[in-house]
């Protein structure tokens, strides 16, 4: 059977009214019956089925070999279908082997992807740069979560629950006022500097929402992304260099605690 030219082909991309492509229960049952009739099921362990998916996907890619700038390869659609069918078959067999529902695992994955690549962000810039930026951000997030310095940072929450970070004091007969900080607070500043230094600089520069409040509420902080919370924490620490007592104010107002709790919640598996 020959396929229609690409310009006449129908898909959910060219015709939004079409339902998304799916595999019927009848087709899936026929695939399993095909396997069982040949007594192949005992040999279908997850490792070999996963390897088969990769091999068949490579054969699908081979259809495009030497095609140069031709990204469609319209004259090879039948070969694409044949190789794609092999990929689908092994994917379904693996799902059956591990007791997974293809529909449910795809829905679960989509929920993760919708959070990972927000539509409003992608709509702003339809180019691939947006995808790469978001992908880099996710990779950085995972790396930062595994950084031992993060535990030093989050460990400061226990100190906040029991102690004050410092107190105002004076010198020179009351003519000079400054905050005497607890050594734990000073160590915390260094932990924050060490941890945030591992982030790509531009990521933290653009992490806080536009017009983010100078004195954010708990609700504002609860809506921050992982990078946004890290950026705010870095900002809190660095403001102490500009205004003596800024860190004490952030701690006493509860802002510091909210930021650390937001980071902690995002760090939980």
Backbone as CSV, one residue per row, in Angstrom:
resi,resn,N_x,N_y,N_z,CA_x,CA_y,CA_z,C_x,C_y,C_z
1,UNK,0.847,-1.187,0.000,0.000,0.000,0.000,0.884,1.239,0.000
2,UNK,0.617,2.164,-0.918,1.400,3.394,-0.963,0.687,4.474,-0.158
3,UNK,1.464,5.308,0.483,0.902,6.369,1.303,0.642,7.608,0.467
4,UNK,-0.288,8.451,0.879,-0.545,9.693,0.149,0.649,10.616,0.277
5,UNK,0.828,11.535,-0.661,1.916,12.503,-0.542,1.808,13.237,0.783
6,UNK,2.948,13.749,1.260,2.950,14.394,2.578,1.967,15.558,2.645
7,UNK,1.845,16.288,1.548,0.948,17.447,1.555,-0.500,17.050,1.776
8,UNK,-0.840,15.786,1.431,-2.225,15.329,1.590,-2.404,14.476,2.837
9,UNK,-1.289,14.146,3.513,-1.378,13.290,4.690,-2.145,13.986,5.800
10,UNK,-2.905,13.220,6.562,-3.706,13.774,7.644,-3.093,13.399,8.991
11,UNK,-2.942,14.375,9.857,-2.445,14.129,11.206,-3.075,15.161,12.126
12,UNK,-2.899,14.985,13.432,-3.462,15.945,14.379,-2.789,17.304,14.240
13,UNK,-1.585,17.325,13.634,-0.888,18.599,13.432,-1.489,19.363,12.257
14,UNK,-1.808,18.627,11.168,-2.377,19.297,9.994,-3.883,19.455,10.094
15,UNK,-4.521,18.603,10.894,-5.969,18.669,11.067,-6.308,18.499,12.548
16,UNK,-6.430,19.615,13.288,-6.676,19.549,14.735,-7.940,18.795,15.128
17,UNK,-8.860,18.585,14.172,-10.108,17.894,14.509,-9.915,16.382,14.622
18,UNK,-8.788,15.890,14.095,-8.532,14.451,14.170,-8.198,14.060,15.608
19,UNK,-8.624,12.863,16.042,-8.242,12.401,17.382,-6.754,12.068,17.388
20,UNK,-6.100,12.095,18.558,-4.674,11.762,18.604,-4.458,10.303,18.215
21,UNK,-3.298,9.990,17.630,-3.040,8.603,17.243,-3.051,7.689,18.463
22,UNK,-3.617,6.519,18.305,-3.711,5.586,19.428,-3.646,4.153,18.917
23,UNK,-3.390,3.228,19.828,-3.381,1.804,19.502,-4.602,1.190,20.172
24,UNK,-5.427,0.522,19.384,-6.662,-0.040,19.925,-6.369,-1.256,20.795
25,UNK,-7.326,-1.595,21.650,-7.196,-2.768,22.503,-7.110,-4.034,21.644
26,UNK,-7.806,-4.022,20.519,-7.788,-5.175,19.617,-6.395,-5.395,19.040
27,UNK,-5.748,-4.300,18.641,-4.401,-4.415,18.072,-3.405,-4.870,19.138
28,UNK,-3.528,-4.316,20.344,-2.630,-4.716,21.430,-2.804,-6.193,21.762
29,UNK,-4.041,-6.656,21.804,-4.314,-8.063,22.103,-3.743,-8.973,21.010
30,UNK,-3.831,-8.523,19.777,-3.295,-9.316,18.665,-1.769,-9.417,18.762
31,UNK,-1.123,-8.328,19.205,0.334,-8.350,19.379,0.731,-9.355,20.459
32,UNK,0.017,-9.338,21.591,0.328,-10.274,22.676,0.050,-11.712,22.263
33,UNK,-1.000,-11.906,21.475,-1.324,-13.253,20.985,-0.235,-13.742,20.037
34,UNK,0.274,-12.842,19.211,1.376,-13.163,18.297,2.592,-13.643,19.090
35,UNK,2.903,-12.936,20.177,4.033,-13.305,21.033,3.802,-14.662,21.707
36,UNK,2.614,-14.848,22.284,2.340,-16.059,23.049,2.262,-17.303,22.169
37,UNK,1.742,-17.139,20.955,1.633,-18.280,20.045,3.014,-18.826,19.688
38,UNK,4.026,-18.010,19.753,5.391,-18.426,19.419,6.223,-18.713,20.657
39,UNK,5.594,-18.585,21.839,6.240,-18.863,23.120,7.500,-18.012,23.330
40,UNK,7.393,-16.737,22.972,8.521,-15.827,23.121,8.502,-15.087,24.461
41,UNK,7.380,-15.120,25.161,7.240,-14.324,26.388,8.355,-14.578,27.410
42,UNK,8.771,-15.860,27.653,9.823,-16.100,28.648,11.147,-15.396,28.308
43,UNK,11.360,-15.133,27.018,12.618,-14.494,26.602,12.518,-12.964,26.620
44,UNK,11.314,-12.460,26.833,11.117,-11.014,26.790,11.344,-10.380,28.161
45,UNK,12.606,-10.355,28.589,12.910,-9.669,29.845,13.025,-8.167,29.578
46,UNK,12.835,-7.334,30.603,12.844,-5.878,30.406,14.111,-5.343,29.749
47,UNK,15.260,-5.886,30.130,16.515,-5.383,29.561,16.551,-5.580,28.056
48,UNK,16.230,-6.796,27.588,16.297,-7.076,26.153,15.211,-6.331,25.378
49,UNK,14.063,-6.156,25.991,13.003,-5.389,25.318,13.402,-3.921,25.190
50,UNK,14.030,-3.379,26.237,14.495,-1.989,26.171,15.573,-1.846,25.099
51,UNK,16.473,-2.832,25.026,17.524,-2.807,24.001,16.900,-2.876,22.611
52,UNK,15.842,-3.672,22.461,15.173,-3.808,21.169,14.540,-2.486,20.726
53,UNK,13.992,-1.737,21.695,13.414,-0.431,21.367,14.493,0.487,20.792
54,UNK,15.658,0.494,21.439,16.756,1.347,20.986,17.234,0.934,19.600
55,UNK,17.357,-0.363,19.378,17.821,-0.867,18.084,16.838,-0.496,16.975
56,UNK,15.554,-0.694,17.244,14.550,-0.369,16.223,14.467,1.136,15.993
57,UNK,14.660,1.924,17.065,14.667,3.380,16.910,15.846,3.814,16.043
58,UNK,16.976,3.110,16.190,18.142,3.412,15.350,17.846,3.088,13.888
59,UNK,17.096,2.012,13.645,16.735,1.656,12.269,15.757,2.679,11.687
60,UNK,14.903,3.245,12.550,14.014,4.322,12.107,14.844,5.540,11.701
61,UNK,15.846,5.863,12.502,16.712,6.993,12.190,17.485,6.753,10.896
62,UNK,17.813,5.495,10.627,18.574,5.158,9.424,17.816,5.529,8.145
63,UNK,16.493,5.605,8.241,15.688,5.996,7.083,16.091,7.395,6.607
64,UNK,16.509,8.238,7.564,16.867,9.620,7.243,18.344,9.801,6.903
65,UNK,19.101,8.699,6.966,20.541,8.805,6.709,20.815,9.360,5.309
66,UNK,21.784,10.251,5.227,22.203,10.876,3.966,21.104,11.738,3.331
67,UNK,20.117,12.135,4.116,19.046,12.949,3.529,19.381,14.447,3.503
68,UNK,20.508,14.819,4.096,20.933,16.217,4.058,19.930,17.148,4.714
69,UNK,19.530,18.156,3.978,18.588,19.146,4.503,17.129,18.707,4.395
70,UNK,16.898,17.537,3.823,15.527,17.033,3.684,15.093,16.433,5.024
71,UNK,14.328,17.191,5.795,13.920,16.742,7.133,12.664,15.891,7.108
72,UNK,11.986,15.812,5.977,10.722,15.092,5.877,10.867,13.711,5.253
73,UNK,11.741,13.597,4.227,11.912,12.327,3.489,10.547,11.761,3.079
74,UNK,9.793,12.560,2.328,8.416,12.193,1.975,8.320,10.891,1.200
75,UNK,9.356,10.580,0.439,9.308,9.361,-0.377,9.635,8.108,0.443
76,UNK,9.880,8.268,1.737,10.250,7.120,2.570,9.261,6.897,3.722
77,UNK,8.059,7.421,3.575,7.088,7.297,4.671,6.722,5.841,4.968
78,UNK,6.689,5.014,3.942,6.345,3.610,4.173,7.424,2.929,5.011
79,UNK,8.688,3.240,4.745,9.780,2.693,5.550,9.698,3.218,6.985
80,UNK,9.343,4.501,7.109,9.196,5.074,8.457,8.134,4.314,9.242
81,UNK,7.001,4.066,8.594,5.904,3.363,9.268,6.333,1.967,9.709
82,UNK,7.075,1.295,8.852,7.498,-0.067,9.144,8.415,-0.095,10.376
83,UNK,9.380,0.830,10.415,10.308,0.873,11.548,9.616,1.390,12.810
84,UNK,8.720,2.363,12.632,7.988,2.901,13.773,7.102,1.835,14.409
85,UNK,6.548,0.953,13.576,5.717,-0.143,14.092,6.534,-1.056,15.006
86,UNK,7.807,-1.294,14.631,8.675,-2.120,15.476,8.922,-1.448,16.829
87,UNK,9.131,-0.132,16.799,9.353,0.607,18.047,8.115,0.500,18.939
88,UNK,6.933,0.728,18.353,5.686,0.624,19.110,5.501,-0.779,19.689
89,UNK,5.783,-1.775,18.866,5.572,-3.165,19.295,6.411,-3.493,20.524
90,UNK,7.697,-3.173,20.457,8.567,-3.485,21.603,8.216,-2.628,22.822
91,UNK,7.778,-1.379,22.598,7.382,-0.535,23.721,6.150,-1.124,24.430
92,UNK,5.196,-1.615,23.651,4.000,-2.234,24.233,4.340,-3.533,24.951
93,UNK,5.239,-4.306,24.362,5.647,-5.560,24.992,6.375,-5.302,26.314
94,UNK,7.175,-4.243,26.351,7.868,-3.900,27.596,6.864,-3.430,28.645
95,UNK,5.900,-2.616,28.223,4.876,-2.149,29.161,4.107,-3.335,29.748
96,UNK,3.777,-4.298,28.903,3.067,-5.485,29.372,3.934,-6.287,30.341
97,UNK,5.224,-6.372,30.030,6.142,-7.175,30.847,6.304,-6.606,32.253
98,UNK,6.334,-5.272,32.351,6.536,-4.657,33.668,5.214,-4.266,34.337
99,UNK,4.094,-4.602,33.676,2.787,-4.339,34.264,2.403,-2.878,34.278
100,UNK,2.810,-2.147,33.240,2.502,-0.713,33.169,1.422,-0.449,32.126
101,UNK,0.553,0.500,32.426,-0.473,0.913,31.472,0.101,2.028,30.599
102,UNK,0.246,1.812,29.289,0.786,2.872,28.421,0.032,4.185,28.571
103,UNK,-1.267,4.104,28.685,-2.069,5.315,28.818,-1.742,6.053,30.107
104,UNK,-1.662,5.323,31.208,-1.424,5.950,32.508,-0.015,6.502,32.638
105,UNK,0.978,5.765,32.133,2.357,6.266,32.267,2.580,7.488,31.373
106,UNK,1.880,7.541,30.237,1.998,8.712,29.375,1.332,9.925,30.031
107,UNK,0.170,9.709,30.648,-0.505,10.805,31.355,0.363,11.325,32.503
108,UNK,0.987,10.393,33.221,1.857,10.774,34.333,3.051,11.582,33.830
109,UNK,3.599,11.144,32.696,4.743,11.857,32.119,4.330,13.237,31.630
110,UNK,3.154,13.338,31.041,2.675,14.625,30.545,2.519,15.636,31.682
111,UNK,2.076,15.161,32.846,1.933,16.050,33.996,3.287,16.633,34.391
112,UNK,4.335,15.800,34.321,5.684,16.276,34.641,6.173,17.266,33.586
113,UNK,5.913,16.933,32.301,6.376,17.787,31.206,5.686,19.147,31.204
114,UNK,4.403,19.159,31.591,3.662,20.427,31.628,4.254,21.374,32.669
115,UNK,4.786,20.812,33.748,5.435,21.638,34.767,6.846,22.027,34.329
116,UNK,7.499,21.097,33.649,8.894,21.316,33.235,9.001,22.332,32.112
117,UNK,8.033,22.304,31.171,8.036,23.228,30.034,6.709,23.991,29.998
118,UNK,6.551,24.995,30.864,5.281,25.738,30.932,4.900,26.334,29.584
119,UNK,3.631,26.186,29.210,3.160,26.671,27.910,3.361,28.170,27.752
120,UNK,3.126,28.921,28.842,3.240,30.376,28.726,4.674,30.811,28.423
121,UNK,5.654,30.027,28.926,7.059,30.349,28.648,7.398,30.012,27.206
122,UNK,6.963,28.853,26.751,7.269,28.425,25.388,6.565,29.288,24.348
123,UNK,5.380,29.781,24.674,4.651,30.620,23.725,5.353,31.955,23.497
124,UNK,6.041,32.433,24.548,6.748,33.701,24.428,7.844,33.628,23.374
125,UNK,8.479,32.474,23.271,9.570,32.298,22.309,9.439,30.910,21.710
126,UNK,8.849,30.806,20.518,8.610,29.506,19.912,9.867,28.818,19.395
127,UNK,11.004,29.496,19.455,12.240,28.911,18.946,12.767,27.846,19.897
128,UNK,13.694,27.047,19.392,14.244,25.954,20.186,15.068,26.453,21.366
129,UNK,15.475,27.740,21.328,16.269,28.268,22.423,15.510,28.153,23.746
130,UNK,14.185,28.327,23.691,13.385,28.229,24.908,13.457,26.818,25.478
131,UNK,13.321,25.825,24.591,13.387,24.429,25.028,14.742,24.140,25.655
132,UNK,15.813,24.595,24.993,17.152,24.337,25.497,17.376,25.030,26.836
133,UNK,16.840,26.245,26.974,16.983,26.977,28.238,16.290,26.231,29.370
134,UNK,15.070,25.772,29.104,14.321,25.041,30.126,14.988,23.706,30.446
135,UNK,15.518,23.062,29.414,16.194,21.782,29.619,17.446,21.966,30.472
136,UNK,18.197,23.039,30.175,19.394,23.344,30.960,19.026,23.647,32.404
137,UNK,17.921,24.387,32.585,17.472,24.728,33.934,17.130,23.471,34.733
138,UNK,16.479,22.510,34.088,16.122,21.263,34.773,17.363,20.464,35.127
139,UNK,18.330,20.415,34.193,19.569,19.693,34.466,20.325,20.346,35.627
140,UNK,20.370,21.682,35.629,21.035,22.407,36.709,20.327,22.161,38.032
141,UNK,18.993,22.147,38.007,18.227,21.899,39.231,18.604,20.556,39.848
142,UNK,18.698,19.522,38.991,19.066,18.187,39.502,20.471,18.197,40.099
143,UNK,21.392,18.879,39.425,22.765,18.939,39.924,22.842,19.686,41.248
144,UNK,22.089,20.774,41.367,22.096,21.562,42.597,21.452,20.811,43.759
145,UNK,20.471,19.977,43.434,19.835,19.169,44.476,20.808,18.147,45.050
146,UNK,21.733,17.684,44.223,22.699,16.672,44.655,23.944,17.288,45.295
147,UNK,24.055,18.614,45.249,25.217,19.299,45.808,25.184,19.202,47.337
148,UNK,26.255,18.698,47.966,26.289,18.577,49.430,26.081,19.916,50.144
149,UNK,26.425,21.027,49.477,26.268,22.342,50.102,24.808,22.664,50.388
150,UNK,23.896,22.068,49.611,22.476,22.347,49.825,22.035,21.886,51.206
151,UNK,22.560,20.768,51.658,22.187,20.280,52.987,22.679,21.221,54.083
152,UNK,23.835,21.845,53.866,24.334,22.847,54.826,23.392,24.048,54.853
153,UNK,22.911,24.425,53.679,21.999,25.567,53.577,20.676,25.253,54.277
154,UNK,20.087,24.112,53.933,18.790,23.755,54.515,18.888,23.446,56.004
155,UNK,20.066,23.022,56.438,20.253,22.717,57.856,20.096,23.933,58.754
156,UNK,20.186,25.126,58.157,20.044,26.356,58.939,18.623,26.546,59.453
157,UNK,17.677,25.841,58.840,16.286,25.915,59.311,16.174,25.494,60.773
158,UNK,16.896,24.453,61.153,16.860,23.980,62.542,17.363,25.065,63.489
159,UNK,18.408,25.772,63.067,18.951,26.857,63.901,17.915,27.972,64.063
160,UNK,17.238,28.328,62.953,16.236,29.400,62.992,15.098,29.096,63.949
161,UNK,14.743,27.814,64.062,13.634,27.427,64.937,13.974,27.633,66.410
162,UNK,15.259,27.637,66.740,15.660,27.675,68.147,16.399,28.948,68.555
163,UNK,16.976,29.650,67.588,17.849,30.763,67.946,17.597,32.003,67.083
164,UNK,18.093,33.124,67.563,18.113,34.352,66.779,19.435,34.393,66.019
165,UNK,19.411,34.961,64.833,20.644,34.991,64.023,21.624,36.034,64.553
166,UNK,21.117,37.002,65.319,21.991,38.043,65.838,21.192,39.097,66.581
167,UNK,21.883,40.165,66.987,21.203,41.245,67.721,21.983,42.539,67.538
168,UNK,21.233,43.639,67.582,21.869,44.957,67.482,22.689,45.231,68.740
169,UNK,23.832,45.835,68.524,24.690,46.224,69.646,25.375,47.535,69.292
170,UNK,26.130,48.095,70.202,26.785,49.374,69.938,28.224,49.364,70.427
171,UNK,28.970,50.335,69.940,30.363,50.511,70.355,30.654,51.997,70.394
172,UNK,31.820,52.321,70.874,32.236,53.723,70.966,31.218,54.552,71.737
173,UNK,30.883,54.019,72.921,29.960,54.745,73.808,28.609,55.018,73.138
174,UNK,28.137,54.043,72.375,26.812,54.158,71.792,26.762,55.006,70.539
175,UNK,27.906,55.384,69.998,27.897,56.207,68.791,27.869,55.377,67.509
176,UNK,28.254,54.095,67.598,28.263,53.202,66.426,27.387,51.998,66.746
177,UNK,26.400,51.754,65.868,25.511,50.617,66.061,25.704,49.612,64.930
178,UNK,25.649,48.350,65.260,25.810,47.287,64.265,25.181,46.003,64.799
179,UNK,25.037,45.022,63.937,24.470,43.735,64.353,25.603,42.752,64.627
180,UNK,25.587,42.167,65.789,26.531,41.094,66.116,25.855,39.774,65.749
181,UNK,26.354,39.137,64.706,25.738,37.903,64.214,26.351,36.670,64.858
182,UNK,25.504,35.680,65.056,25.957,34.385,65.556,26.879,33.749,64.520
183,UNK,27.872,33.000,64.983,28.804,32.342,64.077,28.070,31.416,63.105
184,UNK,26.967,30.828,63.534,26.190,29.947,62.656,25.651,30.720,61.455
185,UNK,25.261,31.971,61.668,24.749,32.803,60.576,25.857,33.114,59.584
186,UNK,27.042,33.422,60.098,28.188,33.718,59.229,28.549,32.488,58.401
187,UNK,28.516,31.323,59.010,28.801,30.079,58.288,27.727,29.814,57.226
188,UNK,26.494,30.175,57.555,25.387,30.007,56.605,25.598,30.874,55.377
189,UNK,26.035,32.117,55.572,26.304,32.996,54.424,27.298,32.348,53.465
190,UNK,28.333,31.757,54.031,29.358,31.135,53.196,28.791,29.921,52.462
191,UNK,27.937,29.158,53.145,27.321,27.977,52.511,26.444,28.404,51.335
192,UNK,25.701,29.498,51.525,24.848,30.010,50.442,25.704,30.471,49.267
193,UNK,26.771,31.195,49.550,27.665,31.665,48.486,28.279,30.484,47.738
194,UNK,28.720,29.481,48.481,29.336,28.309,47.847,28.329,27.572,46.969
195,UNK,27.116,27.383,47.490,26.104,26.621,46.752,25.634,27.368,45.511
196,UNK,25.281,28.636,45.671,24.739,29.396,44.534,25.808,29.689,43.476
197,UNK,27.077,29.607,43.842,28.143,29.852,42.859,28.182,28.777,41.784
198,UNK,27.544,27.646,42.036,27.525,26.554,41.064,26.429,26.711,40.010
199,UNK,25.516,27.644,40.235,24.475,27.918,39.240,25.072,28.730,38.086
200,UNK,24.581,28.520,36.858,24.955,29.441,35.772,24.502,30.850,36.148
201,UNK,25.390,31.833,35.983,25.113,33.202,36.441,23.815,33.762,35.871
202,UNK,23.604,33.597,34.576,22.416,34.174,33.941,21.133,33.537,34.445
203,UNK,21.221,32.286,34.889,20.019,31.601,35.367,19.479,32.279,36.623
204,UNK,20.366,32.657,37.537,19.919,33.306,38.761,19.538,34.762,38.506
205,UNK,20.194,35.398,37.545,19.882,36.792,37.234,18.434,36.948,36.776
206,UNK,17.948,35.953,36.051,16.594,36.035,35.480,15.583,35.153,36.202
207,UNK,15.964,34.625,37.372,15.108,33.633,38.032,13.927,34.230,38.781
208,UNK,14.104,35.423,39.312,12.998,36.040,40.059,11.996,36.666,39.096
209,UNK,10.706,36.553,39.398,9.680,37.139,38.519,9.871,38.645,38.368
210,UNK,9.439,39.171,37.232,9.527,40.604,36.998,8.670,41.346,38.036
211,UNK,9.178,42.445,38.538,8.486,43.254,39.560,8.246,42.469,40.854
212,UNK,9.171,41.557,41.170,9.048,40.786,42.415,9.161,41.742,43.602
213,UNK,8.284,41.572,44.586,8.199,42.498,45.725,9.510,42.550,46.509
214,UNK,9.875,43.756,46.937,11.083,43.928,47.753,10.897,43.235,49.104
215,UNK,9.659,43.248,49.579,9.331,42.528,50.810,8.268,41.488,50.477
216,UNK,8.687,40.353,49.953,7.729,39.350,49.467,6.918,38.714,50.587
217,UNK,5.697,38.352,50.236,4.834,37.648,51.188,5.133,36.150,51.113
218,UNK,4.571,35.412,52.056,4.754,33.954,52.049,4.187,33.360,50.768
219,UNK,3.092,33.939,50.264,2.476,33.461,49.026,3.412,33.701,47.833
220,UNK,4.044,34.876,47.791,4.997,35.173,46.712,6.120,34.146,46.691
221,UNK,6.644,33.841,47.864,7.774,32.918,47.978,7.354,31.496,47.628
222,UNK,6.132,31.121,48.014,5.644,29.758,47.756,5.479,29.471,46.267
223,UNK,5.424,30.528,45.452,5.240,30.354,44.015,6.566,30.401,43.242
224,UNK,7.674,30.580,43.950,8.975,30.671,43.289,9.422,29.321,42.747
225,UNK,10.150,29.366,41.657,10.772,28.161,41.119,11.994,27.830,41.974
226,UNK,12.637,26.700,41.692,13.836,26.304,42.432,14.919,27.369,42.272
227,UNK,15.161,27.789,41.019,16.174,28.820,40.761,15.760,30.153,41.375
228,UNK,14.456,30.444,41.347,13.969,31.683,41.926,14.218,31.743,43.427
229,UNK,13.974,30.627,44.122,14.211,30.572,45.566,15.703,30.716,45.870
230,UNK,16.534,30.089,45.030,17.985,30.204,45.212,18.446,31.642,44.985
231,UNK,17.866,32.293,43.976,18.227,33.680,43.674,17.843,34.611,44.821
232,UNK,16.661,34.393,45.393,16.204,35.235,46.503,17.079,35.012,47.731
233,UNK,17.454,33.775,47.986,18.312,33.473,49.129,19.675,34.168,48.970
234,UNK,20.215,34.111,47.770,21.496,34.788,47.497,21.356,36.293,47.693
235,UNK,20.235,36.840,47.251,19.972,38.279,47.379,19.900,38.693,48.853
236,UNK,19.240,37.876,49.664,19.105,38.168,51.094,20.478,38.236,51.763
237,UNK,21.320,37.264,51.438,22.655,37.210,52.027,23.505,38.397,51.569
238,UNK,23.444,38.710,50.289,24.285,39.798,49.760,23.817,41.180,50.189
239,UNK,22.540,41.333,50.516,22.044,42.636,50.971,22.658,43.044,52.304
240,UNK,23.103,42.050,53.078,23.747,42.365,54.359,25.043,43.149,54.135
241,UNK,25.688,42.939,52.982,26.919,43.673,52.686,26.634,45.150,52.414
242,UNK,25.400,45.428,51.968,25.035,46.801,51.613,24.385,47.522,52.784
243,UNK,23.497,46.800,53.469,22.771,47.399,54.601,22.951,46.531,55.837
244,UNK,23.643,47.067,56.824,23.842,46.329,58.068,22.483,46.044,58.708
245,UNK,22.242,44.800,59.031,20.984,44.419,59.654,19.955,43.868,58.686
246,UNK,20.273,43.874,57.378,19.316,43.377,56.376,19.021,41.891,56.587
247,UNK,20.059,41.126,56.924,19.866,39.687,57.140,19.045,39.435,58.396
248,UNK,19.306,40.209,59.426,18.536,40.086,60.670,17.067,40.385,60.399
249,UNK,16.801,41.419,59.599,15.428,41.783,59.271,14.726,40.666,58.508
250,UNK,15.452,40.038,57.559,14.874,38.935,56.785,14.558,37.742,57.670
251,UNK,15.400,37.522,58.681,15.169,36.401,59.590,14.000,36.693,60.521
252,UNK,13.956,37.898,61.079,12.900,38.229,62.042,11.527,38.378,61.390
253,UNK,11.498,38.758,60.112,10.216,38.913,59.406,9.654,37.573,58.931
254,UNK,10.482,36.530,58.964,10.038,35.215,58.509,10.318,34.955,57.047
255,UNK,10.842,35.962,56.329,11.127,35.789,54.901,12.186,34.705,54.690
256,UNK,13.254,34.755,55.484,14.331,33.774,55.349,13.808,32.360,55.570
257,UNK,12.994,32.184,56.586,12.423,30.875,56.890,11.556,30.382,55.729
258,UNK,10.745,31.268,55.153,9.868,30.892,54.033,10.685,30.453,52.810
259,UNK,11.778,31.164,52.555,12.616,30.818,51.403,13.242,29.442,51.598
260,UNK,13.763,29.197,52.776,14.385,27.898,53.056,13.357,26.773,53.007
261,UNK,12.168,27.029,53.499,11.114,26.014,53.452,10.672,25.750,52.018
262,UNK,10.663,26.805,51.196,10.328,26.611,49.771,11.388,25.752,49.096
263,UNK,12.647,26.032,49.359,13.724,25.216,48.795,13.628,23.770,49.272
264,UNK,13.331,23.618,50.534,13.220,22.275,51.105,12.103,21.487,50.432
265,UNK,10.958,22.142,50.207,9.826,21.448,49.572,10.161,21.062,48.128
266,UNK,10.910,21.917,47.437,11.287,21.622,46.052,12.371,20.557,45.985
267,UNK,13.124,20.406,47.070,14.195,19.419,47.099,13.690,18.023,47.453
268,UNK,12.475,17.954,47.987,11.920,16.652,48.360,11.571,15.847,47.121
269,UNK,11.870,14.521,47.124,11.576,13.685,45.939,10.086,13.566,45.687
